[in-house]
Amino acid sequence: MKNKVRLYDKTFKPFITNAEINEAIDRVAACINDDFRGCTDTPVLLCVLNGSIMFTAELMKRLDFNCEIVSMKLSSYVGTRSTGKVREVMGMTGSVDGKRVIIVEDIVDTGNTIEDLTRIVREKGATEVRICTLLLKPDVYKKAIKLDYVAKEIPNDFIVGFGLDYDEIGRNFKDIYVLDPEPDYHVTEHKMNYYILFGPPGAGKGTQASAMVEKYNLCHISTGALLRKEIAAGSELGLKAKSLIDAGQLVPDEVVEGMIENEFNTVKGVSGFLLDGFPRTIAQAEALDKMLDARGEGVTSVVSIMIPDEMIKERIQHRAAIEGRADDASEETINTRIRTYHEKTEPLVDFYRKAGKYVEIDGTGTIEEVRAKIFSTMDQL
Ligand code: AP5
Ligand code: MG
């Protein structure tokens, strides 16, 4: 069992080992076998997806009477009933009509799901409904419905593993972990990576980003692209940013910092972030350090793609004809962007060199050559 696991923004510590889980399942399976020994019908085990998939498989292996398996999922949405919340069955894989049913749940807390399930299964013609759950939170269970088979009781804590998830991940752990209220951010497992893709305008940051995010499961955040989206949407922020961008100047630090923090807070399911076009000033770099520090994280590495100024112009003029970006249109704007880069952004090279996080790649080769260099550099980080 791992010492700690980190899933997205949360840290979990060991709670129930796989051996303990198996012992609990042995006990509950023995009770079910006693109750159904010699039965002449074929009872149905109803696996409630996705959480009880592992438990159902383990339980079924231990049963020594003939039984069928049917699986189903409950969807919940806000409906028109007075209760406000209505649940509906999605894709029951077989019939329970005229059958004795054992509902197999991973966890029962308030009992709302069990209440709905019992009613639905009865409506679908089951002659008897029993409930078997791997875990029960007795402190919060408020329903009168009898729980026939409970493998293990636990306190009202947030847990993951053995089928149970945190926002769909963590189900694959064979042991069960509980939320650590005092997270130790020094754990390395599942820590997010924060790569900065650095370089002058036209260096190929956007071009290389797509392959990098795919290979390393990253979320690409291009502040330039986010700002262009705001402009296209005609938002207040977009209107403010447009004149500055079209003139080749930077938008205020706090605007981009807010956008970045928003992305950090909303994006899930990735191993990290690839920041393209941020930070662009020392003040932004310091703000980023603060933001990450507050999350117990830090910049992983700065991957810098370098090309000479003449090549910047060639590439941007070539792109102007293809993409029609307003800030690519005039030579004057391109020159201002290059100047702004040297004045305000280039000092970051030293900033990250001193921090020991800076790696530079020659960006003058073909797109494929540059990509290969980036990959081999990142693989060694
Ligand atoms: P942003 O969108 O970030 O523009 P930029 O930094 O000027 O960078 P580009 O997107 O122009 O270049 P790129 O490196 O992505 O090159 P690409 O891959 O497209 O920012 C725009 C504006 O938004 C800023 O000026 C500023 O006003 C504002 N802004 C953004 N972030 C900000 C921040 N943090 N703070 C304040 N303001 C901010 O490649 C260029 C062309 O070259 C393409 O046509 C490509 O096909 C070609 N190419 C790429 N690689 C190669 C290669 N190896 N060989 C041949 N051609 C290649
Ligand atoms: Mg770009």
Short mmCIF file of C-alpha atoms and ligand atoms in Angstrom, two decimals:
data_model
loop_
_atom_site.label_atom_id
_atom_site.label_comp_id
_atom_site.label_asym_id
_atom_site.label_seq_id
_atom_site.Cartn_x
_atom_site.Cartn_y
_atom_site.Cartn_z
CA MET A 1 0.00 0.00 0.00
CA LYS A 2 1.31 3.43 -0.90
CA ASN A 3 2.22 5.83 1.88
CA LYS A 4 0.16 8.68 0.40
CA VAL A 5 -1.65 9.22 -2.88
CA ARG A 6 -2.42 12.52 -4.49
CA LEU A 7 -5.44 12.90 -6.77
CA TYR A 8 -5.88 16.33 -8.35
CA ASP A 9 -5.82 18.76 -5.41
CA LYS A 10 -6.28 16.24 -2.61
CA THR A 11 -4.00 13.92 -0.66
CA PHE A 12 -5.21 10.59 0.70
CA LYS A 13 -3.61 8.31 3.28
CA PRO A 14 -3.92 4.54 3.83
CA PHE A 15 -7.21 3.42 5.37
CA ILE A 16 -8.24 -0.18 4.60
CA THR A 17 -5.77 -2.64 3.13
CA ASN A 18 -6.71 -5.01 0.36
CA ALA A 19 -6.26 -7.94 2.79
CA GLU A 20 -8.81 -6.40 5.19
CA ILE A 21 -11.21 -5.76 2.31
CA ASN A 22 -10.92 -9.39 1.23
CA GLU A 23 -11.56 -10.67 4.75
CA ALA A 24 -14.68 -8.49 4.99
CA ILE A 25 -15.90 -9.79 1.63
CA ASP A 26 -15.23 -13.40 2.77
CA ARG A 27 -17.49 -12.81 5.79
CA VAL A 28 -20.32 -11.19 3.85
CA ALA A 29 -20.17 -13.83 1.11
CA ALA A 30 -20.43 -16.57 3.77
CA CYS A 31 -23.65 -14.97 5.10
CA ILE A 32 -25.14 -14.77 1.60
CA ASN A 33 -24.17 -18.40 0.89
CA ASP A 34 -25.90 -19.46 4.14
CA ASP A 35 -29.08 -17.58 3.19
CA PHE A 36 -29.23 -18.86 -0.40
CA ARG A 37 -27.90 -22.40 0.10
CA GLY A 38 -30.01 -24.93 -1.80
CA CYS A 39 -32.05 -22.27 -3.63
CA THR A 40 -33.76 -23.49 -6.77
CA ASP A 41 -34.18 -20.08 -8.42
CA THR A 42 -31.36 -18.02 -9.96
CA PRO A 43 -30.99 -14.81 -7.96
CA VAL A 44 -29.61 -11.69 -9.62
CA LEU A 45 -26.62 -9.71 -8.36
CA LEU A 46 -27.31 -6.11 -9.39
CA CYS A 47 -24.02 -4.30 -9.79
CA VAL A 48 -24.43 -0.55 -9.41
CA LEU A 49 -21.88 1.02 -11.73
CA ASN A 50 -19.26 2.34 -11.58
CA GLY A 51 -18.39 2.16 -7.91
CA SER A 52 -19.30 -1.42 -7.08
CA ILE A 53 -17.61 -3.06 -10.05
CA MET A 54 -14.64 -4.40 -8.05
CA PHE A 55 -16.74 -5.44 -5.08
CA THR A 56 -19.26 -7.27 -7.29
CA ALA A 57 -16.49 -9.22 -9.02
CA GLU A 58 -14.89 -10.25 -5.71
CA LEU A 59 -18.24 -11.13 -4.14
CA MET A 60 -19.42 -13.19 -7.08
CA LYS A 61 -16.27 -15.34 -7.03
CA ARG A 62 -17.15 -16.42 -3.52
CA LEU A 63 -20.81 -17.36 -4.07
CA ASP A 64 -21.50 -21.07 -4.41
CA PHE A 65 -25.06 -21.01 -5.79
CA ASN A 66 -26.15 -20.20 -9.36
CA CYS A 67 -26.64 -16.50 -9.83
CA GLU A 68 -26.88 -14.01 -12.65
CA ILE A 69 -25.33 -10.59 -12.92
CA VAL A 70 -27.08 -7.47 -14.14
CA SER A 71 -25.45 -4.08 -14.05
CA MET A 72 -26.93 -0.60 -14.14
CA LYS A 73 -26.18 3.03 -13.55
CA LEU A 74 -28.26 5.69 -11.85
CA SER A 75 -28.32 9.15 -13.32
CA SER A 76 -29.57 12.02 -11.28
CA TYR A 77 -30.92 15.30 -12.52
CA VAL A 78 -33.05 18.08 -11.19
CA GLY A 79 -36.58 17.15 -12.08
CA THR A 80 -40.06 18.50 -11.57
CA ARG A 81 -41.01 16.39 -8.59
CA SER A 82 -41.45 18.04 -5.23
CA THR A 83 -38.25 16.40 -4.01
CA GLY A 84 -36.34 18.32 -6.65
CA LYS A 85 -33.99 15.48 -7.42
CA VAL A 86 -35.07 12.56 -9.56
CA ARG A 87 -33.01 9.53 -10.33
CA GLU A 88 -33.38 7.36 -13.34
CA VAL A 89 -31.93 4.04 -14.37
CA MET A 90 -29.57 4.03 -17.31
CA GLY A 91 -28.98 0.87 -19.26
CA MET A 92 -29.98 -2.03 -17.07
CA THR A 93 -28.21 -4.90 -18.79
CA GLY A 94 -30.80 -7.59 -18.04
CA SER A 95 -34.23 -8.25 -16.60
CA VAL A 96 -35.01 -8.57 -12.89
CA ASP A 97 -38.67 -9.38 -13.53
CA GLY A 98 -39.79 -12.28 -11.34
CA LYS A 99 -36.31 -12.61 -9.79
CA ARG A 100 -34.83 -12.30 -6.32
CA VAL A 101 -32.33 -9.45 -6.45
CA ILE A 102 -29.30 -8.61 -4.33
CA ILE A 103 -28.33 -5.00 -4.92
CA VAL A 104 -24.55 -4.76 -4.66
CA GLU A 105 -23.33 -1.31 -3.60
CA ASP A 106 -19.83 -0.06 -2.89
CA ILE A 107 -20.93 2.35 -0.19
CA VAL A 108 -24.11 3.42 1.59
CA ASP A 109 -24.12 6.79 3.33
CA THR A 110 -27.40 8.74 3.61
CA GLY A 111 -29.27 5.87 1.95
CA ASN A 112 -30.93 8.04 -0.71
CA THR A 113 -29.53 5.93 -3.53
CA ILE A 114 -30.55 2.68 -1.85
CA GLU A 115 -34.07 4.02 -1.35
CA ASP A 116 -34.41 4.92 -5.03
CA LEU A 117 -32.82 1.68 -6.17
CA THR A 118 -35.07 -0.50 -4.05
CA ARG A 119 -38.15 1.23 -5.42
CA ILE A 120 -36.93 1.02 -9.03
CA VAL A 121 -36.00 -2.66 -8.77
CA ARG A 122 -39.40 -3.49 -7.26
CA GLU A 123 -41.14 -1.53 -10.04
CA LYS A 124 -39.21 -3.63 -12.53
CA GLY A 125 -40.82 -6.77 -11.13
CA ALA A 126 -38.29 -8.16 -8.63
CA THR A 127 -39.96 -10.54 -6.19
CA GLU A 128 -37.49 -9.81 -3.37
CA VAL A 129 -34.85 -7.12 -2.91
CA ARG A 130 -31.87 -7.53 -0.60
CA ILE A 131 -29.06 -5.08 -0.14
CA CYS A 132 -25.39 -5.87 0.14
CA THR A 133 -22.85 -3.12 0.62
CA LEU A 134 -19.11 -3.20 1.00
CA LEU A 135 -19.10 -0.11 3.21
CA LEU A 136 -21.66 1.62 5.41
CA LYS A 137 -21.41 4.99 7.11
CA PRO A 138 -23.72 4.32 10.10
CA ASP A 139 -23.36 7.89 11.38
CA VAL A 140 -25.15 9.32 8.36
CA TYR A 141 -27.48 6.47 7.36
CA LYS A 142 -30.97 7.74 8.08
CA LYS A 143 -33.32 5.36 6.26
CA ALA A 144 -35.48 2.61 7.65
CA ILE A 145 -34.57 0.20 4.85
CA LYS A 146 -32.82 -2.86 6.21
CA LEU A 147 -29.31 -3.41 4.94
CA ASP A 148 -29.04 -7.19 4.72
CA TYR A 149 -25.30 -7.59 4.23
CA VAL A 150 -22.73 -5.02 5.36
CA ALA A 151 -19.08 -5.95 4.90
CA LYS A 152 -17.57 -3.08 6.85
CA GLU A 153 -18.68 0.01 8.77
CA ILE A 154 -16.65 3.22 8.47
CA PRO A 155 -16.84 6.77 9.86
CA ASN A 156 -18.17 9.60 7.71
CA ASP A 157 -14.92 10.28 5.83
CA PHE A 158 -14.15 10.81 2.17
CA ILE A 159 -12.49 7.73 0.73
CA VAL A 160 -11.16 6.44 -2.59
CA GLY A 161 -10.00 3.13 -4.02
CA PHE A 162 -11.39 -0.34 -4.68
CA GLY A 163 -13.93 1.14 -7.11
CA LEU A 164 -14.57 4.38 -5.22
CA ASP A 165 -13.46 7.57 -6.94
CA TYR A 166 -12.61 11.19 -6.55
CA ASP A 167 -13.98 12.84 -9.68
CA GLU A 168 -13.65 9.54 -11.59
CA ILE A 169 -10.05 8.77 -10.66
CA GLY A 170 -8.67 6.55 -7.91
CA ARG A 171 -11.04 3.65 -8.61
CA ASN A 172 -8.17 1.39 -9.63
CA PHE A 173 -6.39 1.34 -6.25
CA LYS A 174 -6.67 -2.13 -4.72
CA ASP A 175 -6.62 -0.65 -1.21
CA ILE A 176 -8.85 2.09 0.20
CA TYR A 177 -7.46 5.51 1.12
CA VAL A 178 -9.01 8.28 3.21
CA LEU A 179 -8.73 12.03 2.71
CA ASP A 180 -5.77 13.40 4.60
CA PRO A 181 -6.92 16.56 6.40
CA GLU A 182 -3.33 17.74 6.78
CA PRO A 183 -1.88 17.05 3.37
CA ASP A 184 1.82 16.53 3.16
CA TYR A 185 2.68 18.31 -0.06
CA HIS A 186 6.10 16.71 -0.19
CA VAL A 187 4.68 13.50 -1.58
CA THR A 188 5.85 13.03 -5.12
CA GLU A 189 3.16 10.70 -6.42
CA HIS A 190 0.55 12.38 -8.64
CA LYS A 191 2.15 15.80 -8.17
CA MET A 192 1.24 18.15 -10.97
CA ASN A 193 3.86 19.34 -13.45
CA TYR A 194 4.01 23.01 -14.42
CA TYR A 195 6.06 23.49 -17.59
CA ILE A 196 6.66 26.91 -19.06
CA LEU A 197 7.03 26.95 -22.83
CA PHE A 198 9.19 29.99 -23.38
CA GLY A 199 10.47 31.82 -26.44
CA PRO A 200 10.12 34.94 -28.56
CA PRO A 201 7.06 35.56 -30.75
CA GLY A 202 6.94 33.11 -33.65
CA ALA A 203 9.46 30.72 -32.04
CA GLY A 204 7.04 27.82 -32.45
CA LYS A 205 5.53 27.63 -28.97
CA GLY A 206 1.97 27.09 -30.21
CA THR A 207 3.20 24.72 -32.93
CA GLN A 208 5.07 22.43 -30.52
CA ALA A 209 2.53 22.63 -27.71
CA SER A 210 0.00 20.25 -29.26
CA ALA A 211 2.44 17.32 -29.46
CA MET A 212 3.74 18.06 -25.96
CA VAL A 213 0.32 18.05 -24.32
CA GLU A 214 -0.54 14.75 -25.97
CA LYS A 215 2.70 13.00 -25.03
CA TYR A 216 2.83 14.24 -21.43
CA ASN A 217 -0.94 14.51 -20.70
CA LEU A 218 -0.79 18.24 -20.08
CA CYS A 219 -3.31 21.04 -20.38
CA HIS A 220 -2.08 23.72 -22.79
CA ILE A 221 -2.73 27.24 -21.54
CA SER A 222 -1.86 29.92 -24.07
CA THR A 223 -2.58 33.34 -22.63
CA GLY A 224 -2.46 34.78 -26.16
CA ALA A 225 -5.11 32.29 -27.34
CA LEU A 226 -7.27 32.94 -24.24
CA LEU A 227 -7.09 36.68 -24.87
CA ARG A 228 -7.97 36.24 -28.55
CA LYS A 229 -11.00 34.19 -27.45
CA GLU A 230 -12.11 37.05 -25.21
CA ILE A 231 -11.68 39.48 -28.10
CA ALA A 232 -13.71 37.26 -30.43
CA ALA A 233 -16.45 37.01 -27.80
CA GLY A 234 -16.48 40.80 -27.46
CA SER A 235 -16.18 40.57 -23.67
CA GLU A 236 -15.22 43.54 -21.52
CA LEU A 237 -11.80 41.98 -20.95
CA GLY A 238 -11.43 41.36 -24.69
CA LEU A 239 -12.26 44.96 -25.54
CA LYS A 240 -9.65 46.20 -23.08
CA ALA A 241 -7.00 43.79 -24.37
CA LYS A 242 -7.59 44.31 -28.08
CA SER A 243 -5.91 47.71 -28.55
CA LEU A 244 -2.85 46.61 -26.56
CA ILE A 245 -2.46 43.32 -28.42
CA ASP A 246 -2.99 44.92 -31.82
CA ALA A 247 -0.24 47.39 -30.94
CA GLY A 248 2.12 44.56 -29.93
CA GLN A 249 2.13 45.51 -26.26
CA LEU A 250 1.45 43.42 -23.19
CA VAL A 251 -1.88 43.42 -21.36
CA PRO A 252 -1.75 44.19 -17.61
CA ASP A 253 -0.20 41.48 -15.43
CA GLU A 254 -3.27 41.03 -13.21
CA VAL A 255 -5.47 40.22 -16.22
CA VAL A 256 -3.39 37.27 -17.35
CA GLU A 257 -2.68 36.14 -13.78
CA GLY A 258 -6.43 35.89 -13.14
CA MET A 259 -6.91 33.86 -16.32
CA ILE A 260 -4.13 31.44 -15.35
CA GLU A 261 -5.44 30.89 -11.83
CA ASN A 262 -8.90 30.24 -13.20
CA GLU A 263 -7.51 27.52 -15.50
CA PHE A 264 -5.54 25.92 -12.64
CA ASN A 265 -8.73 25.77 -10.59
CA THR A 266 -11.02 24.35 -13.25
CA VAL A 267 -8.98 21.94 -15.37
CA LYS A 268 -8.89 18.35 -14.14
CA GLY A 269 -7.73 14.99 -15.34
CA VAL A 270 -4.26 16.03 -16.52
CA SER A 271 -0.74 15.41 -15.23
CA GLY A 272 0.11 19.06 -15.41
CA PHE A 273 0.03 22.31 -17.34
CA LEU A 274 1.97 23.70 -20.27
CA LEU A 275 2.07 27.47 -19.97
CA ASP A 276 2.58 29.16 -23.34
CA GLY A 277 3.11 32.92 -23.29
CA PHE A 278 3.00 33.14 -19.49
CA PRO A 279 4.84 34.39 -17.53
CA ARG A 280 6.03 37.26 -19.72
CA THR A 281 7.33 39.66 -17.09
CA ILE A 282 9.30 39.22 -13.87
CA ALA A 283 6.18 40.35 -11.96
CA GLN A 284 4.16 37.56 -13.63
CA ALA A 285 6.87 35.01 -12.79
CA GLU A 286 6.76 36.06 -9.15
CA ALA A 287 2.96 35.91 -9.14
CA LEU A 288 3.13 32.41 -10.62
CA ASP A 289 5.56 31.28 -7.91
CA LYS A 290 3.16 32.61 -5.28
CA MET A 291 0.16 30.91 -6.88
CA LEU A 292 1.96 27.57 -7.05
CA ASP A 293 3.44 27.93 -3.59
CA ALA A 294 -0.06 28.31 -2.18
CA ARG A 295 -0.93 25.00 -3.82
CA GLY A 296 2.20 23.33 -2.44
CA GLU A 297 3.61 23.11 -5.96
CA GLY A 298 6.25 24.87 -8.06
CA VAL A 299 7.44 25.40 -11.62
CA THR A 300 8.80 22.10 -12.94
CA SER A 301 10.89 23.42 -15.84
CA VAL A 302 11.13 26.16 -18.41
CA VAL A 303 11.53 24.82 -21.93
CA SER A 304 12.77 27.66 -24.07
CA ILE A 305 12.68 27.65 -27.88
CA MET A 306 15.14 30.17 -29.26
CA ILE A 307 15.32 31.68 -32.74
CA PRO A 308 17.02 34.86 -34.02
CA ASP A 309 15.01 38.06 -34.62
CA GLU A 310 15.15 37.81 -38.47
CA MET A 311 13.55 34.37 -38.30
CA ILE A 312 10.81 35.71 -36.00
CA LYS A 313 9.75 38.15 -38.72
CA GLU A 314 9.88 35.54 -41.50
CA ARG A 315 7.77 33.08 -39.56
CA ILE A 316 5.20 35.61 -38.38
CA GLN A 317 4.81 37.07 -41.87
CA HIS A 318 4.33 33.55 -43.21
CA ARG A 319 1.70 32.87 -40.51
CA ALA A 320 -0.08 36.18 -41.18
CA ALA A 321 -1.18 34.89 -44.57
CA ILE A 322 -2.52 31.63 -43.07
CA GLU A 323 -4.10 32.56 -39.74
CA GLY A 324 -4.97 36.26 -40.19
CA ARG A 325 -4.04 37.24 -36.61
CA ALA A 326 -4.50 41.00 -36.17
CA ASP A 327 -1.15 41.35 -34.36
CA ASP A 328 0.68 39.65 -37.27
CA ALA A 329 -0.65 42.10 -39.87
CA SER A 330 1.83 44.96 -39.83
CA GLU A 331 5.61 45.03 -39.68
CA GLU A 332 5.42 47.78 -37.11
CA THR A 333 3.40 45.61 -34.69
CA ILE A 334 5.77 42.69 -35.20
CA ASN A 335 8.72 44.97 -34.43
CA THR A 336 7.00 46.23 -31.27
CA ARG A 337 6.37 42.63 -30.16
CA ILE A 338 10.02 41.77 -30.68
CA ARG A 339 11.09 44.87 -28.74
CA THR A 340 8.61 44.14 -25.95
CA TYR A 341 9.97 40.60 -25.79
CA HIS A 342 13.58 41.75 -25.41
CA GLU A 343 12.73 44.42 -22.84
CA LYS A 344 10.16 42.73 -20.66
CA THR A 345 10.25 38.98 -21.28
CA GLU A 346 13.87 38.09 -21.96
CA PRO A 347 14.94 38.95 -18.36
CA LEU A 348 13.06 35.79 -17.37
CA VAL A 349 15.85 33.70 -18.91
CA ASP A 350 18.14 34.80 -16.09
CA PHE A 351 15.36 34.53 -13.52
CA TYR A 352 14.77 30.85 -14.32
CA ARG A 353 18.46 30.09 -14.94
CA LYS A 354 19.21 31.21 -11.41
CA ALA A 355 16.40 28.99 -10.16
CA GLY A 356 18.04 26.06 -12.02
CA LYS A 357 14.90 25.48 -14.07
CA TYR A 358 15.86 26.75 -17.50
CA VAL A 359 16.56 24.53 -20.51
CA GLU A 360 17.10 25.99 -23.97
CA ILE A 361 16.40 24.40 -27.32
CA ASP A 362 17.60 25.64 -30.69
CA GLY A 363 14.36 26.41 -32.53
CA THR A 364 15.83 27.00 -35.97
CA GLY A 365 15.42 23.47 -37.39
CA THR A 366 12.31 21.99 -38.97
CA ILE A 367 9.18 21.54 -36.85
CA GLU A 368 9.94 17.81 -36.51
CA GLU A 369 13.58 18.42 -35.55
CA VAL A 370 12.60 20.93 -32.88
CA ARG A 371 9.92 18.57 -31.56
CA ALA A 372 12.43 15.71 -31.28
CA LYS A 373 14.81 17.97 -29.32
CA ILE A 374 12.01 19.06 -26.97
CA PHE A 375 10.96 15.46 -26.32
CA SER A 376 14.48 14.23 -25.62
CA THR A 377 15.06 17.17 -23.28
CA MET A 378 11.79 16.67 -21.42
CA ASP A 379 12.34 12.94 -21.10
CA GLN A 380 15.55 13.67 -19.22
CA LEU A 381 14.03 16.23 -16.83
P1 AP5 B 1 0.84 35.11 -28.01
O1 AP5 B 1 -0.32 34.57 -28.69
O2 AP5 B 1 1.47 34.37 -26.93
O3 AP5 B 1 1.89 35.51 -29.10
P2 AP5 B 1 3.49 35.46 -29.13
O4 AP5 B 1 4.18 35.29 -27.85
O5 AP5 B 1 3.83 36.67 -29.92
O6 AP5 B 1 3.78 34.13 -29.77
P3 AP5 B 1 3.17 33.60 -31.11
O7 AP5 B 1 1.90 32.91 -30.82
O8 AP5 B 1 3.20 34.66 -32.14
O9 AP5 B 1 4.32 32.58 -31.50
P4 AP5 B 1 4.51 31.04 -31.22
O10 AP5 B 1 5.81 30.86 -30.52
O11 AP5 B 1 3.31 30.41 -30.61
O12 AP5 B 1 4.72 30.55 -32.70
P5 AP5 B 1 3.86 29.58 -33.61
O13 AP5 B 1 3.93 28.19 -33.09
O14 AP5 B 1 2.52 30.14 -33.91
O15 AP5 B 1 0.47 36.57 -27.45
C1 AP5 B 1 -0.21 37.50 -28.23
C2 AP5 B 1 -0.38 38.79 -27.48
O16 AP5 B 1 -1.23 38.58 -26.34
C3 AP5 B 1 0.88 39.41 -26.89
O17 AP5 B 1 1.56 40.22 -27.82
C4 AP5 B 1 0.30 40.22 -25.72
O18 AP5 B 1 -0.25 41.43 -26.17
C5 AP5 B 1 -0.82 39.35 -25.22
N1 AP5 B 1 -0.35 38.45 -24.15
C6 AP5 B 1 -0.26 37.08 -24.22
N2 AP5 B 1 0.22 36.57 -23.07
C7 AP5 B 1 0.45 37.65 -22.26
C8 AP5 B 1 0.97 37.76 -20.95
N3 AP5 B 1 1.37 36.69 -20.24
N4 AP5 B 1 1.08 39.01 -20.41
C9 AP5 B 1 0.67 40.09 -21.10
N5 AP5 B 1 0.19 40.04 -22.35
C10 AP5 B 1 0.08 38.84 -22.94
O19 AP5 B 1 4.75 29.64 -34.92
C11 AP5 B 1 4.81 30.78 -35.73
C12 AP5 B 1 4.79 30.39 -37.22
O20 AP5 B 1 5.96 29.71 -37.54
C13 AP5 B 1 3.66 29.45 -37.58
O21 AP5 B 1 3.16 29.78 -38.85
C14 AP5 B 1 4.33 28.07 -37.61
O22 AP5 B 1 3.69 27.21 -38.52
C15 AP5 B 1 5.74 28.41 -38.04
N6 AP5 B 1 6.72 27.52 -37.44
C16 AP5 B 1 6.78 27.09 -36.16
N7 AP5 B 1 7.86 26.31 -35.96
C17 AP5 B 1 8.51 26.27 -37.16
C18 AP5 B 1 9.70 25.62 -37.60
N8 AP5 B 1 10.45 24.89 -36.77
N9 AP5 B 1 10.06 25.79 -38.88
C19 AP5 B 1 9.31 26.55 -39.74
N10 AP5 B 1 8.17 27.17 -39.38
C20 AP5 B 1 7.78 27.04 -38.11
MG MG B 2 1.36 31.11 -30.05
#
